[in-house]
PDB file of C-alpha atoms in Angstrom:
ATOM      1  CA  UNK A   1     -77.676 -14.269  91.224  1.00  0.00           C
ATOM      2  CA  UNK A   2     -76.332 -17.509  92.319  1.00  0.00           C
ATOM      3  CA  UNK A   3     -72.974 -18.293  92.514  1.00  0.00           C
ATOM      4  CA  UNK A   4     -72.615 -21.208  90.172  1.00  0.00           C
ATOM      5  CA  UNK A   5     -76.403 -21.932  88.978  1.00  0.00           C
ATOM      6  CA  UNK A   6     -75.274 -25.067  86.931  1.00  0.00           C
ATOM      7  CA  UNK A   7     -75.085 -26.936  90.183  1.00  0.00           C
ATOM      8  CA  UNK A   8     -78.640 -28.065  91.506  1.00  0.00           C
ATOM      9  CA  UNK A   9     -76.901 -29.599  94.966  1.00  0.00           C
ATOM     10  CA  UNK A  10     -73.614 -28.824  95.891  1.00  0.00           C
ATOM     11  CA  UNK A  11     -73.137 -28.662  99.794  1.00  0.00           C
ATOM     12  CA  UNK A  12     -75.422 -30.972 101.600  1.00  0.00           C
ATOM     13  CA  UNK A  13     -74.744 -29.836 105.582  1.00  0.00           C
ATOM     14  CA  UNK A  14     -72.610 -27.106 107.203  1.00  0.00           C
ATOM     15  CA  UNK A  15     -71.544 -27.322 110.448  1.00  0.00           C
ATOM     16  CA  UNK A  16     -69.114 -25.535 112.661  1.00  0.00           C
ATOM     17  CA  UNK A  17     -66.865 -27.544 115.597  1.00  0.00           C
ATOM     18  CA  UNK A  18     -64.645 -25.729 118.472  1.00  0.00           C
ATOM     19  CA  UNK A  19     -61.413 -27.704 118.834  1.00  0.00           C
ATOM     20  CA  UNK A  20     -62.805 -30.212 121.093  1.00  0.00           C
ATOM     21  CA  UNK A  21     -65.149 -31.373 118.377  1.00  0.00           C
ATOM     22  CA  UNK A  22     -68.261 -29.640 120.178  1.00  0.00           C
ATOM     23  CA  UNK A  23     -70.998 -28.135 117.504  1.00  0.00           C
ATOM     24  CA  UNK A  24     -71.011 -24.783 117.392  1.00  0.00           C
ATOM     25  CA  UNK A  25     -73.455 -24.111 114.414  1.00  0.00           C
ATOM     26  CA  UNK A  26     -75.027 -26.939 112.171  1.00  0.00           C
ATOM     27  CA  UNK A  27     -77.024 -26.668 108.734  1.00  0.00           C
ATOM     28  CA  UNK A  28     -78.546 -29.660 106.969  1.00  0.00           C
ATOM     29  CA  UNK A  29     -79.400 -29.196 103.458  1.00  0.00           C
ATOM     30  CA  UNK A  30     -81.003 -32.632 101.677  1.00  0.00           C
ATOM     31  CA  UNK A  31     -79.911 -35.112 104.574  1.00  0.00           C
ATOM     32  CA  UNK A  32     -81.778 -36.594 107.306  1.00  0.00           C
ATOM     33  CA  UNK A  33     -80.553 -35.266 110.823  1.00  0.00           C
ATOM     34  CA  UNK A  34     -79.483 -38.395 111.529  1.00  0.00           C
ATOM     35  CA  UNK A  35     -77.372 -38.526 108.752  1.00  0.00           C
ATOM     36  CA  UNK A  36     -76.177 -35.458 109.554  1.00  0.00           C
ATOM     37  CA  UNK A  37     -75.326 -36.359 113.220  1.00  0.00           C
ATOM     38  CA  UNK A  38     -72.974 -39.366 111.523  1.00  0.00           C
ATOM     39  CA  UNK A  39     -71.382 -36.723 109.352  1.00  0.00           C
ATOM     40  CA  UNK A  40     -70.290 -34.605 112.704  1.00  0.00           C
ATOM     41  CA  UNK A  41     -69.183 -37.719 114.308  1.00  0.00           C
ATOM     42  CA  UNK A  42     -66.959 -39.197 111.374  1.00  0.00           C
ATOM     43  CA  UNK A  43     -65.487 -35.658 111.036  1.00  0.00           C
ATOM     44  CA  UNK A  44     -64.858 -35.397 114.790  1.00  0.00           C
ATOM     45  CA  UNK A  45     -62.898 -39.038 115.308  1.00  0.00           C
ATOM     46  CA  UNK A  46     -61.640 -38.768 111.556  1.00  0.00           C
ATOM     47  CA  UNK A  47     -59.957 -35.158 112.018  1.00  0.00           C
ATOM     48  CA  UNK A  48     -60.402 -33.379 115.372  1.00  0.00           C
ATOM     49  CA  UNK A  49     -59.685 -36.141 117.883  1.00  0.00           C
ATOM     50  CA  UNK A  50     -56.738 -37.274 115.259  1.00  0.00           C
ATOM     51  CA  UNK A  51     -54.970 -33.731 116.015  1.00  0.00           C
ATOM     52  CA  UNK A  52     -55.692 -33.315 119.460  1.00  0.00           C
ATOM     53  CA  UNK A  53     -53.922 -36.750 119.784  1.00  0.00           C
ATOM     54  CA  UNK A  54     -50.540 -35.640 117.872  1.00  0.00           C
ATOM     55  CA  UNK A  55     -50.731 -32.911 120.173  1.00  0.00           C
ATOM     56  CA  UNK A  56     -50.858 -34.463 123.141  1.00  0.00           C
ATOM     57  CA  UNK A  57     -48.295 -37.379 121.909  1.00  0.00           C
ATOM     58  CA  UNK A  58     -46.019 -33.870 121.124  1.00  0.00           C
ATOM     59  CA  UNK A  59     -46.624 -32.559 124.923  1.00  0.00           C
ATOM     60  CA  UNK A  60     -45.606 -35.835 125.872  1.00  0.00           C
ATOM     61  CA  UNK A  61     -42.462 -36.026 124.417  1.00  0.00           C
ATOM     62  CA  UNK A  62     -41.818 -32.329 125.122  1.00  0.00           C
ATOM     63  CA  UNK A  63     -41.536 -33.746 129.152  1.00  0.00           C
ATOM     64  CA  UNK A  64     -39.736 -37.029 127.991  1.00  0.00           C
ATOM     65  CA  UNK A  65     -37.091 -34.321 126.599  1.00  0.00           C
ATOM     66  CA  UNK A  66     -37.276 -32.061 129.855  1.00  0.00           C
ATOM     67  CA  UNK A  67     -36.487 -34.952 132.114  1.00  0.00           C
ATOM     68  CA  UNK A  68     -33.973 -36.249 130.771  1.00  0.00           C
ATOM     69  CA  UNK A  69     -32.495 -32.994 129.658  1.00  0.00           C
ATOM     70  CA  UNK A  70     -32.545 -33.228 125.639  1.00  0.00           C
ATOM     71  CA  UNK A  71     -34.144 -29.742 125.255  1.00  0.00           C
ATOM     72  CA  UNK A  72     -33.104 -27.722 121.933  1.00  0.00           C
ATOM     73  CA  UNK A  73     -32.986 -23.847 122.563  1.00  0.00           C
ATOM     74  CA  UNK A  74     -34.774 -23.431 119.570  1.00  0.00           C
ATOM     75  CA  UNK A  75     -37.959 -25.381 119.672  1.00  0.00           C
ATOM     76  CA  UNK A  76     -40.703 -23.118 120.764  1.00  0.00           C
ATOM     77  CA  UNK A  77     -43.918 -25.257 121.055  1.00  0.00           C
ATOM     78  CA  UNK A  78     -45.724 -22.459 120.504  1.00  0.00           C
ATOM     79  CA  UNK A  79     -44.887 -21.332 117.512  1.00  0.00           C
ATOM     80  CA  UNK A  80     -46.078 -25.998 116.455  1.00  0.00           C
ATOM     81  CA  UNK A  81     -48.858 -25.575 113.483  1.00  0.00           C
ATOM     82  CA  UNK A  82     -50.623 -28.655 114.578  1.00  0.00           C
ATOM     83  CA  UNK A  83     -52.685 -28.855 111.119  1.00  0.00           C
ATOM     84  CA  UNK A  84     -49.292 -28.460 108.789  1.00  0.00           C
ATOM     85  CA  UNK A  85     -48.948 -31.231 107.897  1.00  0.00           C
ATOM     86  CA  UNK A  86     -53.128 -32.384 108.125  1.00  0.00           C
ATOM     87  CA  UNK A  87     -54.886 -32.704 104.614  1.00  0.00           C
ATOM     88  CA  UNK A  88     -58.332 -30.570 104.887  1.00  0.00           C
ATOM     89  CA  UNK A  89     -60.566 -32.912 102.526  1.00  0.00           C
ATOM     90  CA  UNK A  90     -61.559 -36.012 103.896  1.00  0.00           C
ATOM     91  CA  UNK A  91     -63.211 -38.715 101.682  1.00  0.00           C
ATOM     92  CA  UNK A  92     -65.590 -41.717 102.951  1.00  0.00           C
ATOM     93  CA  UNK A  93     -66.910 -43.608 100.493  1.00  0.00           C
ATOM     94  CA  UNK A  94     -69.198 -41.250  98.060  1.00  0.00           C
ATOM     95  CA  UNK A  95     -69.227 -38.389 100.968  1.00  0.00           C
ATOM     96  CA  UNK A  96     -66.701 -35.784 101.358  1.00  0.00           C
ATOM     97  CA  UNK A  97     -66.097 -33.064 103.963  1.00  0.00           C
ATOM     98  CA  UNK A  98     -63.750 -29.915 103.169  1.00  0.00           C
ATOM     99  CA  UNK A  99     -62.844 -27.743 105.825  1.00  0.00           C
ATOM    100  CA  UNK A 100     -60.779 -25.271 107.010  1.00  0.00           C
ATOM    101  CA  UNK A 101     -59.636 -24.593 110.750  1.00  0.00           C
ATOM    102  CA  UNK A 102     -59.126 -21.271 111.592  1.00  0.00           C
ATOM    103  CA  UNK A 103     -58.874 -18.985 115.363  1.00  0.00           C
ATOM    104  CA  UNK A 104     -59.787 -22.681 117.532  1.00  0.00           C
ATOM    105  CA  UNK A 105     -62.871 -23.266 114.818  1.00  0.00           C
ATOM    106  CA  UNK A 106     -63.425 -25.777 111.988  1.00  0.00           C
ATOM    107  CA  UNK A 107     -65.887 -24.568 109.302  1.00  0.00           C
ATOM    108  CA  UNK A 108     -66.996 -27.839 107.347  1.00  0.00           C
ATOM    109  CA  UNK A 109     -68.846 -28.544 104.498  1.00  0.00           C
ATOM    110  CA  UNK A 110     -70.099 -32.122 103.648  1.00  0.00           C
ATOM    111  CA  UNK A 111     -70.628 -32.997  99.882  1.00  0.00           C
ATOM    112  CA  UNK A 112     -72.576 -36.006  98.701  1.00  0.00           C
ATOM    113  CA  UNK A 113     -72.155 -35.735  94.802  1.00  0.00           C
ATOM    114  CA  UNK A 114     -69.084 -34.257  93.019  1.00  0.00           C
ATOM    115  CA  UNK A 115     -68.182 -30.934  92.890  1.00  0.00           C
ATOM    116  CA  UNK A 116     -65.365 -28.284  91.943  1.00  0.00           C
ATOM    117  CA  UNK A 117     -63.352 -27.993  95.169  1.00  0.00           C
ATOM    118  CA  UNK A 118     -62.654 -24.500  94.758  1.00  0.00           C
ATOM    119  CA  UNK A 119     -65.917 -23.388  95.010  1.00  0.00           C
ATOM    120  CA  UNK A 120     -66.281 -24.709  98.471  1.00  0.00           C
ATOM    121  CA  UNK A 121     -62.328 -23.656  99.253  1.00  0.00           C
ATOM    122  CA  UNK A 122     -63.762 -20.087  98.538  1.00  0.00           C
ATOM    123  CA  UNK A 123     -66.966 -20.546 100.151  1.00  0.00           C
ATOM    124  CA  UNK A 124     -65.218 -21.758 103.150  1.00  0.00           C
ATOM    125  CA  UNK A 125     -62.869 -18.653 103.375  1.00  0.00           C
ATOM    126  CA  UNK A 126     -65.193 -16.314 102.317  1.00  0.00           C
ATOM    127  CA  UNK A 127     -67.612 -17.167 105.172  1.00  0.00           C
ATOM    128  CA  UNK A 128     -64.661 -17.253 107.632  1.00  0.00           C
ATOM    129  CA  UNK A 129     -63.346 -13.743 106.261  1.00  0.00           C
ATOM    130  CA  UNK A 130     -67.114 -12.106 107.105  1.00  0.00           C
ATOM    131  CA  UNK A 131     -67.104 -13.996 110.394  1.00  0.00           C
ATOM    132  CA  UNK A 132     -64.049 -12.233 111.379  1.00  0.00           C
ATOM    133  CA  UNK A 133     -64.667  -8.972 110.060  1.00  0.00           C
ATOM    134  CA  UNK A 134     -68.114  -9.192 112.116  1.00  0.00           C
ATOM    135  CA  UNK A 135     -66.153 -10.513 115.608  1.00  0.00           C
ATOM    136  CA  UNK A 136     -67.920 -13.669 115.016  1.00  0.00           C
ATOM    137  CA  UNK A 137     -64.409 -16.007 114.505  1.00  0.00           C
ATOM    138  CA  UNK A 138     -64.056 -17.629 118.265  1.00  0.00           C
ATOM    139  CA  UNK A 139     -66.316 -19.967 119.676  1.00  0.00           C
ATOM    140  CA  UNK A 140     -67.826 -17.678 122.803  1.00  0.00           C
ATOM    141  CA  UNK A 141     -68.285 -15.227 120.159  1.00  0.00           C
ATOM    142  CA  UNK A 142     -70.427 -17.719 118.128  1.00  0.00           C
ATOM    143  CA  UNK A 143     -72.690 -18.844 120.915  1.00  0.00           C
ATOM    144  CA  UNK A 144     -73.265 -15.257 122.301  1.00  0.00           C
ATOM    145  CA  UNK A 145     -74.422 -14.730 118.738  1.00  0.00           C
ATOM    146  CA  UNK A 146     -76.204 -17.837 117.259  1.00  0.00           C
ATOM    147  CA  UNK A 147     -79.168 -15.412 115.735  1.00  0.00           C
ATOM    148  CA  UNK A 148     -76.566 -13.221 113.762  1.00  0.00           C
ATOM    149  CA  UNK A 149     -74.549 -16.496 112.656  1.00  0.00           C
ATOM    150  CA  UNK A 150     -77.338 -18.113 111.118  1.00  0.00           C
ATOM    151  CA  UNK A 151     -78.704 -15.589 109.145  1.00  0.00           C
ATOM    152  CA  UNK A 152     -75.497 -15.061 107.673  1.00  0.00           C
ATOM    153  CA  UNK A 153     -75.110 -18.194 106.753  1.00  0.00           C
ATOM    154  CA  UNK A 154     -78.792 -18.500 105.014  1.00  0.00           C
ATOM    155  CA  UNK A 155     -78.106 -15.370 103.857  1.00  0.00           C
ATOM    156  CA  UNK A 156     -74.560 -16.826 101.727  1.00  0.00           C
ATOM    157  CA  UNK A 157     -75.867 -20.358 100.694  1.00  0.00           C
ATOM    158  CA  UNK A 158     -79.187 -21.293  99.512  1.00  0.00           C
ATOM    159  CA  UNK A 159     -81.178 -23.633 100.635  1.00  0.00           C
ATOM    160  CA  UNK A 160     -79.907 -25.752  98.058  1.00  0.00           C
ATOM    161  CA  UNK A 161     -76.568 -25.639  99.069  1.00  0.00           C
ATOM    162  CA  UNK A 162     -75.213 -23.595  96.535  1.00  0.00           C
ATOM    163  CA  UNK A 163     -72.738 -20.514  98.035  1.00  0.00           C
ATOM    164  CA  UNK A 164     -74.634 -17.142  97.059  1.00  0.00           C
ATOM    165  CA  UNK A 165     -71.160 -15.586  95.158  1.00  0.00           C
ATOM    166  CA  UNK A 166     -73.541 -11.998  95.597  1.00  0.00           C
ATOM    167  CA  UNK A 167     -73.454 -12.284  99.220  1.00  0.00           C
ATOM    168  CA  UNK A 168     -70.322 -12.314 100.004  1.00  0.00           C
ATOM    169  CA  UNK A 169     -69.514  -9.279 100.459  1.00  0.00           C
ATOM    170  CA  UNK A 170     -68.886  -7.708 104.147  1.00  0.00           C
ATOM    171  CA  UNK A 171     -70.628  -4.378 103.106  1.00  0.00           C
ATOM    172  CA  UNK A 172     -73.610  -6.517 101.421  1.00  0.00           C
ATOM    173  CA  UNK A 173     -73.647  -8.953 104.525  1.00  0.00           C
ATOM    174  CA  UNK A 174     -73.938  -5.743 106.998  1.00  0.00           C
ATOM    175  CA  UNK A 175     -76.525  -4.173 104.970  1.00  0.00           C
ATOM    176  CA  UNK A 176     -78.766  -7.332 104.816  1.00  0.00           C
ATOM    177  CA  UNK A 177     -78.089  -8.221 109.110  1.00  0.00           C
ATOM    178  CA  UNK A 178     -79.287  -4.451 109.494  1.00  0.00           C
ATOM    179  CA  UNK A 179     -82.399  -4.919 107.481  1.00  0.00           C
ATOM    180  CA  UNK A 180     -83.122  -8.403 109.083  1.00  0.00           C
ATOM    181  CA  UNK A 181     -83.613  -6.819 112.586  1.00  0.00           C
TER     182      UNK A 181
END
């Protein structure tokens, strides 16, 4: 029943930042919580803070251009994808963190030995698809519901770390949330 069984570690923590780099949900697998506390700080000042400082440097020379009048009717700043042009897979040393940022919300998943990319790229997805789908995808939402978020996620990847390819499923997710209350 396990998603790819020939893996006896795959994911070793799981954590989930708003935008400001603020931990919304965190799962350690195999590592200390130390450890794990390094892993949310590297990912913070590696990624987060590294965005929210192109966006600010981008503000800034949005009013450089308004004061001195060098504004181009068709720049809308809202329609900027701030993560465009931002690689998702970070590498220090022999640990690696994949994530994906989605509705103000990084999901994150920190590997320790090597494994097939895809297989976290779909866990990753996956999770945030069901998180959506259950009006669990914004940060408020999250923290209103901390009970609901955590049994889904122990209810998609083992305690090994290993996504649970079986539980996937929005109708299978519902049905197990309904019998866990």
């Amino acid at each position: 029943t396990q998603y790819y069984i020939f893996f006896h570690k795959m994911i070793t923590s799981l954590f989930i930042m708003d935008h400001n780099g603020e931990t919304l949900f965190n799962k350690t697998i195999s590592d200390s919580l130390k450890k794990n506390l390094s892993y949310r700080d590297i990912f913070k000042t590696q990624v987060i803070m590294e965005i929210n400082k192109k966006i600010i440097r981008e503000i800034d020379e949005k009013a450089y251009n308004v004061r001195n009048s060098i504004i181009f009717s068709n720049e809308n700043s809202t329609d900027k994808d701030y993560h465009s042009d931002h690689i998702p897979i970070l590498t220090i040393g022999t640990t690696t963190f994949q994530h994906i940022c989605r509705n103000g919300i990084y999901l994150v998943a920190v590997m320790q030995t090597n494994v097939e990319s895809f297989i976290v790229w779909d866990y990753l997805l996956s999770l945030y698809d069901i998180l959506k789908k259950l009006n669990l995808s914004q940060p408020s939402l999250m923290n209103n519901n901390l009970l609901k978020l955590i049994n889904i996620i122990n209810f998609t990847l083992s305690e090994e770390g290993v996504p649970q390819k079986n539980n996937m499923n929005i109708d299978t997710v519902k049905k197990f949330l309904i019998q866990s209350y």
